[in-house]
Amino acid sequence: MKSNNFAVVMAGGVGSRFWPKSRKNLPKQFQDFMGSEKSLLQHTVDRLLLSIPLDQILILTNVNYKSLVQVQLPNFKESQIVLEPHMRNTAPCLLFASLKIQKMNPKAQILATPSDHWISDPKVFTKDLIKAFNHSSKEEELMTFGIHPTQPNTGYGYLKVSDSSNPISKVLEFTEKPSISLAQKFLSSGNFLWNSGIFVFGAKTIVKAFQAKQAKMYDVFSQGINVLNTTMEQEFMNNSFQKVDSISIDYAIMEQSDNVSVVIANFNWNDLGSWSALHDQLEKDNNNNAAINVIPHFENAKGNMIFSSKKKLVVLDGLEDFVVVDNNDVLMIYPKKKHQNIKQVLDDIKSKYGNQFD
């Protein structure tokens, strides 16, 4: 019996908060940040293959990254690599992919996931995913995975849920990246979860939601339904993507819908959205330093995140809570508490030196 389970892996971002390791020609999803000899994209696909057939996984990426995907995922057919001609955030590419999948299988249940998250226990993730697939196949609901917060993190979106003790709960409201005081209130209330940005929905349900909430975008893409999954698809995609707005699936659909539920995640999750998040995930020495590709010689050094692109002796003395990245043509030494500003730093560098360090 053929499975109705499909997956859409979003792999088109540039990962600018991981600059200078993540660069425009080699974004973070195509790199190994965990010392595992596999990229984050490869780990993502390995995890999905536990419950989804390989030929029912689509990789959504920028046209510039086609060869990177093909090298890292050699078992994928060219038709499974969907090439976005323009960066338009997550809503347009997910609608396009959902229309493709609905045409393949009207009963399809779709997992939409980033390619650059770290989930250390794939078997537990699979159990939660199957729970979500089973629920969405019976109910016309849009689903996300909620993570129990461990700290008042201001870099995540939050979900207010009706009952955080139930395995599946109704989402009452969304809050995007709250202030520290509001995040602390959320943490103490007990009925707020981090929004993982990993979604499950029936193809029929998500397409219906776009028809209702993003009618213009739906009208643009629905004109090409006849050419989806054919050799004419890319030409249509090239012409249509420039006609739609750049908007995330969260703003376009999830936050505007009243049929959103959350699966309370049992798996360990880290969005690896910054050097600080990577520091949280990695093993640390007795002084809370995390290091990759480093022969350490540290004195009075605490709480640092140190990365070298090549195995190298690194000497630190008197440094506390910094990010130190030595990556080919760039050396960055930057306060860890300001990790969210690295994207702006890169913008400043580009305005001063051009794109040579992008």
PDB file of N, CA and C in Angstrom, residues 291-354:
ATOM      1  N   ALA A 291      33.971  24.039  21.361  1.00  0.00           N
ATOM      2  CA  ALA A 291      34.951  24.263  20.291  1.00  0.00           C
ATOM      3  C   ALA A 291      34.821  23.200  19.216  1.00  0.00           C
ATOM      4  N   ILE A 292      35.005  23.611  17.949  1.00  0.00           N
ATOM      5  CA  ILE A 292      34.994  22.712  16.796  1.00  0.00           C
ATOM      6  C   ILE A 292      36.284  22.930  16.008  1.00  0.00           C
ATOM      7  N   ASN A 293      36.957  21.824  15.676  1.00  0.00           N
ATOM      8  CA  ASN A 293      38.216  21.878  14.907  1.00  0.00           C
ATOM      9  C   ASN A 293      39.297  22.682  15.628  1.00  0.00           C
ATOM     10  N   VAL A 294      39.332  22.539  16.932  1.00  0.00           N
ATOM     11  CA  VAL A 294      40.237  23.353  17.734  1.00  0.00           C
ATOM     12  C   VAL A 294      41.079  22.475  18.658  1.00  0.00           C
ATOM     13  N   ILE A 295      42.382  22.751  18.690  1.00  0.00           N
ATOM     14  CA  ILE A 295      43.258  22.234  19.740  1.00  0.00           C
ATOM     15  C   ILE A 295      43.324  23.338  20.781  1.00  0.00           C
ATOM     16  N   PRO A 296      42.693  23.146  21.953  1.00  0.00           N
ATOM     17  CA  PRO A 296      42.505  24.268  22.876  1.00  0.00           C
ATOM     18  C   PRO A 296      43.690  24.490  23.818  1.00  0.00           C
ATOM     19  N   HIS A 297      44.042  25.746  23.974  1.00  0.00           N
ATOM     20  CA  HIS A 297      44.954  26.170  25.038  1.00  0.00           C
ATOM     21  C   HIS A 297      44.331  27.414  25.654  1.00  0.00           C
ATOM     22  N   PHE A 298      43.473  27.163  26.653  1.00  0.00           N
ATOM     23  CA  PHE A 298      42.665  28.229  27.218  1.00  0.00           C
ATOM     24  C   PHE A 298      43.082  28.508  28.663  1.00  0.00           C
ATOM     25  N   GLU A 299      43.193  29.792  28.994  1.00  0.00           N
ATOM     26  CA  GLU A 299      43.418  30.248  30.359  1.00  0.00           C
ATOM     27  C   GLU A 299      42.394  31.330  30.662  1.00  0.00           C
ATOM     28  N   ASN A 300      41.721  31.184  31.786  1.00  0.00           N
ATOM     29  CA  ASN A 300      40.724  32.191  32.190  1.00  0.00           C
ATOM     30  C   ASN A 300      39.743  32.494  31.057  1.00  0.00           C
ATOM     31  N   ALA A 301      39.339  31.435  30.353  1.00  0.00           N
ATOM     32  CA  ALA A 301      38.382  31.570  29.254  1.00  0.00           C
ATOM     33  C   ALA A 301      37.112  30.805  29.619  1.00  0.00           C
ATOM     34  N   LYS A 302      35.965  31.485  29.527  1.00  0.00           N
ATOM     35  CA  LYS A 302      34.706  30.874  29.959  1.00  0.00           C
ATOM     36  C   LYS A 302      33.575  31.208  28.985  1.00  0.00           C
ATOM     37  N   GLY A 303      32.746  30.213  28.738  1.00  0.00           N
ATOM     38  CA  GLY A 303      31.503  30.437  28.002  1.00  0.00           C
ATOM     39  C   GLY A 303      31.657  30.815  26.547  1.00  0.00           C
ATOM     40  N   ASN A 304      32.794  30.468  25.941  1.00  0.00           N
ATOM     41  CA  ASN A 304      33.038  30.876  24.557  1.00  0.00           C
ATOM     42  C   ASN A 304      32.620  29.809  23.558  1.00  0.00           C
ATOM     43  N   MET A 305      32.282  30.260  22.347  1.00  0.00           N
ATOM     44  CA  MET A 305      32.021  29.390  21.198  1.00  0.00           C
ATOM     45  C   MET A 305      33.148  29.613  20.209  1.00  0.00           C
ATOM     46  N   ILE A 306      33.990  28.588  19.983  1.00  0.00           N
ATOM     47  CA  ILE A 306      35.169  28.742  19.141  1.00  0.00           C
ATOM     48  C   ILE A 306      35.077  27.775  17.969  1.00  0.00           C
ATOM     49  N   PHE A 307      35.245  28.299  16.772  1.00  0.00           N
ATOM     50  CA  PHE A 307      35.193  27.474  15.561  1.00  0.00           C
ATOM     51  C   PHE A 307      36.366  27.805  14.652  1.00  0.00           C
ATOM     52  N   SER A 308      36.976  26.755  14.111  1.00  0.00           N
ATOM     53  CA  SER A 308      38.023  26.936  13.103  1.00  0.00           C
ATOM     54  C   SER A 308      37.696  26.075  11.892  1.00  0.00           C
ATOM     55  N   SER A 309      37.871  26.636  10.697  1.00  0.00           N
ATOM     56  CA  SER A 309      37.575  25.871   9.482  1.00  0.00           C
ATOM     57  C   SER A 309      38.596  24.768   9.245  1.00  0.00           C
ATOM     58  N   LYS A 310      39.772  24.918   9.821  1.00  0.00           N
ATOM     59  CA  LYS A 310      40.805  23.888   9.742  1.00  0.00           C
ATOM     60  C   LYS A 310      41.321  23.621  11.148  1.00  0.00           C
ATOM     61  N   LYS A 311      41.720  22.377  11.393  1.00  0.00           N
ATOM     62  CA  LYS A 311      42.243  22.012  12.709  1.00  0.00           C
ATOM     63  C   LYS A 311      43.385  22.941  13.082  1.00  0.00           C
ATOM     64  N   LYS A 312      43.258  23.605  14.233  1.00  0.00           N
ATOM     65  CA  LYS A 312      44.214  24.650  14.565  1.00  0.00           C
ATOM     66  C   LYS A 312      44.339  24.798  16.083  1.00  0.00           C
ATOM     67  N   LEU A 313      45.565  25.060  16.538  1.00  0.00           N
ATOM     68  CA  LEU A 313      45.781  25.425  17.932  1.00  0.00           C
ATOM     69  C   LEU A 313      45.224  26.821  18.158  1.00  0.00           C
ATOM     70  N   VAL A 314      44.375  26.943  19.167  1.00  0.00           N
ATOM     71  CA  VAL A 314      43.783  28.240  19.499  1.00  0.00           C
ATOM     72  C   VAL A 314      44.131  28.570  20.942  1.00  0.00           C
ATOM     73  N   VAL A 315      44.750  29.728  21.133  1.00  0.00           N
ATOM     74  CA  VAL A 315      45.167  30.200  22.451  1.00  0.00           C
ATOM     75  C   VAL A 315      44.240  31.332  22.879  1.00  0.00           C
ATOM     76  N   LEU A 316      43.576  31.150  24.019  1.00  0.00           N
ATOM     77  CA  LEU A 316      42.704  32.190  24.567  1.00  0.00           C
ATOM     78  C   LEU A 316      43.095  32.459  26.013  1.00  0.00           C
ATOM     79  N   ASP A 317      43.071  33.715  26.394  1.00  0.00           N
ATOM     80  CA  ASP A 317      43.336  34.087  27.781  1.00  0.00           C
ATOM     81  C   ASP A 317      42.485  35.308  28.122  1.00  0.00           C
ATOM     82  N   GLY A 318      41.679  35.165  29.160  1.00  0.00           N
ATOM     83  CA  GLY A 318      40.886  36.299  29.635  1.00  0.00           C
ATOM     84  C   GLY A 318      39.661  36.612  28.794  1.00  0.00           C
ATOM     85  N   LEU A 319      39.201  35.666  27.989  1.00  0.00           N
ATOM     86  CA  LEU A 319      38.038  35.908  27.128  1.00  0.00           C
ATOM     87  C   LEU A 319      36.822  35.176  27.698  1.00  0.00           C
ATOM     88  N   GLU A 320      35.708  35.868  27.791  1.00  0.00           N
ATOM     89  CA  GLU A 320      34.507  35.274  28.378  1.00  0.00           C
ATOM     90  C   GLU A 320      33.272  35.621  27.550  1.00  0.00           C
ATOM     91  N   ASP A 321      32.504  34.569  27.209  1.00  0.00           N
ATOM     92  CA  ASP A 321      31.235  34.721  26.475  1.00  0.00           C
ATOM     93  C   ASP A 321      31.409  35.420  25.131  1.00  0.00           C
ATOM     94  N   PHE A 322      32.363  34.932  24.338  1.00  0.00           N
ATOM     95  CA  PHE A 322      32.584  35.444  22.986  1.00  0.00           C
ATOM     96  C   PHE A 322      32.410  34.327  21.959  1.00  0.00           C
ATOM     97  N   VAL A 323      32.119  34.739  20.728  1.00  0.00           N
ATOM     98  CA  VAL A 323      32.149  33.849  19.570  1.00  0.00           C
ATOM     99  C   VAL A 323      33.448  34.132  18.822  1.00  0.00           C
ATOM    100  N   VAL A 324      34.253  33.097  18.624  1.00  0.00           N
ATOM    101  CA  VAL A 324      35.507  33.231  17.894  1.00  0.00           C
ATOM    102  C   VAL A 324      35.431  32.301  16.689  1.00  0.00           C
ATOM    103  N   VAL A 325      35.429  32.871  15.497  1.00  0.00           N
ATOM    104  CA  VAL A 325      35.307  32.086  14.263  1.00  0.00           C
ATOM    105  C   VAL A 325      36.464  32.425  13.336  1.00  0.00           C
ATOM    106  N   ASP A 326      37.262  31.423  13.011  1.00  0.00           N
ATOM    107  CA  ASP A 326      38.362  31.578  12.058  1.00  0.00           C
ATOM    108  C   ASP A 326      37.988  30.790  10.817  1.00  0.00           C
ATOM    109  N   ASN A 327      37.582  31.494   9.778  1.00  0.00           N
ATOM    110  CA  ASN A 327      37.065  30.819   8.584  1.00  0.00           C
ATOM    111  C   ASN A 327      37.704  31.405   7.328  1.00  0.00           C
ATOM    112  N   ASN A 328      38.790  30.803   6.882  1.00  0.00           N
ATOM    113  CA  ASN A 328      39.466  31.193   5.645  1.00  0.00           C
ATOM    114  C   ASN A 328      39.833  32.679   5.635  1.00  0.00           C
ATOM    115  N   ASP A 329      39.040  33.511   4.972  1.00  0.00           N
ATOM    116  CA  ASP A 329      39.406  34.919   4.798  1.00  0.00           C
ATOM    117  C   ASP A 329      38.834  35.845   5.867  1.00  0.00           C
ATOM    118  N   VAL A 330      38.178  35.282   6.891  1.00  0.00           N
ATOM    119  CA  VAL A 330      37.560  36.115   7.917  1.00  0.00           C
ATOM    120  C   VAL A 330      37.887  35.563   9.303  1.00  0.00           C
ATOM    121  N   LEU A 331      38.294  36.449  10.199  1.00  0.00           N
ATOM    122  CA  LEU A 331      38.404  36.136  11.620  1.00  0.00           C
ATOM    123  C   LEU A 331      37.421  37.038  12.353  1.00  0.00           C
ATOM    124  N   MET A 332      36.490  36.410  13.086  1.00  0.00           N
ATOM    125  CA  MET A 332      35.499  37.185  13.839  1.00  0.00           C
ATOM    126  C   MET A 332      35.630  36.877  15.330  1.00  0.00           C
ATOM    127  N   ILE A 333      35.733  37.910  16.143  1.00  0.00           N
ATOM    128  CA  ILE A 333      35.732  37.798  17.597  1.00  0.00           C
ATOM    129  C   ILE A 333      34.624  38.727  18.076  1.00  0.00           C
ATOM    130  N   TYR A 334      33.544  38.174  18.578  1.00  0.00           N
ATOM    131  CA  TYR A 334      32.322  38.955  18.741  1.00  0.00           C
ATOM    132  C   TYR A 334      31.594  38.509  20.020  1.00  0.00           C
ATOM    133  N   PRO A 335      31.019  39.437  20.774  1.00  0.00           N
ATOM    134  CA  PRO A 335      30.317  39.067  22.016  1.00  0.00           C
ATOM    135  C   PRO A 335      29.144  38.111  21.756  1.00  0.00           C
ATOM    136  N   LYS A 336      29.107  37.041  22.504  1.00  0.00           N
ATOM    137  CA  LYS A 336      28.056  36.042  22.293  1.00  0.00           C
ATOM    138  C   LYS A 336      26.673  36.608  22.578  1.00  0.00           C
ATOM    139  N   LYS A 337      26.572  37.541  23.520  1.00  0.00           N
ATOM    140  CA  LYS A 337      25.267  38.103  23.860  1.00  0.00           C
ATOM    141  C   LYS A 337      24.693  38.961  22.729  1.00  0.00           C
ATOM    142  N   LYS A 338      25.545  39.336  21.764  1.00  0.00           N
ATOM    143  CA  LYS A 338      25.087  40.135  20.625  1.00  0.00           C
ATOM    144  C   LYS A 338      24.940  39.294  19.352  1.00  0.00           C
ATOM    145  N   HIS A 339      24.783  37.975  19.528  1.00  0.00           N
ATOM    146  CA  HIS A 339      24.773  37.068  18.366  1.00  0.00           C
ATOM    147  C   HIS A 339      23.683  37.402  17.364  1.00  0.00           C
ATOM    148  N   GLN A 340      22.562  37.980  17.829  1.00  0.00           N
ATOM    149  CA  GLN A 340      21.473  38.308  16.907  1.00  0.00           C
ATOM    150  C   GLN A 340      21.844  39.462  15.970  1.00  0.00           C
ATOM    151  N   ASN A 341      22.931  40.167  16.270  1.00  0.00           N
ATOM    152  CA  ASN A 341      23.329  41.325  15.450  1.00  0.00           C
ATOM    153  C   ASN A 341      24.269  40.963  14.306  1.00  0.00           C
ATOM    154  N   ILE A 342      24.671  39.686  14.216  1.00  0.00           N
ATOM    155  CA  ILE A 342      25.675  39.306  13.211  1.00  0.00           C
ATOM    156  C   ILE A 342      25.168  39.549  11.789  1.00  0.00           C
ATOM    157  N   LYS A 343      23.896  39.354  11.565  1.00  0.00           N
ATOM    158  CA  LYS A 343      23.331  39.631  10.243  1.00  0.00           C
ATOM    159  C   LYS A 343      23.517  41.099   9.866  1.00  0.00           C
ATOM    160  N   GLN A 344      23.314  41.991  10.839  1.00  0.00           N
ATOM    161  CA  GLN A 344      23.506  43.420  10.587  1.00  0.00           C
ATOM    162  C   GLN A 344      24.979  43.742  10.367  1.00  0.00           C
ATOM    163  N   VAL A 345      25.856  43.051  11.090  1.00  0.00           N
ATOM    164  CA  VAL A 345      27.299  43.234  10.889  1.00  0.00           C
ATOM    165  C   VAL A 345      27.669  42.905   9.450  1.00  0.00           C
ATOM    166  N   LEU A 346      27.133  41.795   8.948  1.00  0.00           N
ATOM    167  CA  LEU A 346      27.410  41.404   7.562  1.00  0.00           C
ATOM    168  C   LEU A 346      26.901  42.464   6.588  1.00  0.00           C
ATOM    169  N   ASP A 347      25.712  42.993   6.840  1.00  0.00           N
ATOM    170  CA  ASP A 347      25.178  44.059   5.974  1.00  0.00           C
ATOM    171  C   ASP A 347      26.104  45.272   5.971  1.00  0.00           C
ATOM    172  N   ASP A 348      26.632  45.622   7.146  1.00  0.00           N
ATOM    173  CA  ASP A 348      27.556  46.764   7.243  1.00  0.00           C
ATOM    174  C   ASP A 348      28.848  46.496   6.461  1.00  0.00           C
ATOM    175  N   ILE A 349      29.335  45.252   6.574  1.00  0.00           N
ATOM    176  CA  ILE A 349      30.568  44.881   5.867  1.00  0.00           C
ATOM    177  C   ILE A 349      30.356  44.936   4.355  1.00  0.00           C
ATOM    178  N   LYS A 350      29.201  44.466   3.895  1.00  0.00           N
ATOM    179  CA  LYS A 350      28.917  44.497   2.448  1.00  0.00           C
ATOM    180  C   LYS A 350      28.824  45.930   1.939  1.00  0.00           C
ATOM    181  N   SER A 351      28.264  46.820   2.758  1.00  0.00           N
ATOM    182  CA  SER A 351      28.148  48.211   2.318  1.00  0.00           C
ATOM    183  C   SER A 351      29.524  48.888   2.262  1.00  0.00           C
ATOM    184  N   LYS A 352      30.476  48.400   3.050  1.00  0.00           N
ATOM    185  CA  LYS A 352      31.801  49.001   3.092  1.00  0.00           C
ATOM    186  C   LYS A 352      32.780  48.356   2.115  1.00  0.00           C
ATOM    187  N   TYR A 353      32.698  46.996   1.992  1.00  0.00           N
ATOM    188  CA  TYR A 353      33.703  46.279   1.195  1.00  0.00           C
ATOM    189  C   TYR A 353      33.108  45.575  -0.045  1.00  0.00           C
ATOM    190  N   GLY A 354      31.808  45.691  -0.249  1.00  0.00           N
ATOM    191  CA  GLY A 354      31.188  44.957  -1.347  1.00  0.00           C
ATOM    192  C   GLY A 354      30.866  43.531  -0.921  1.00  0.00           C
TER     193      GLY A 354
END
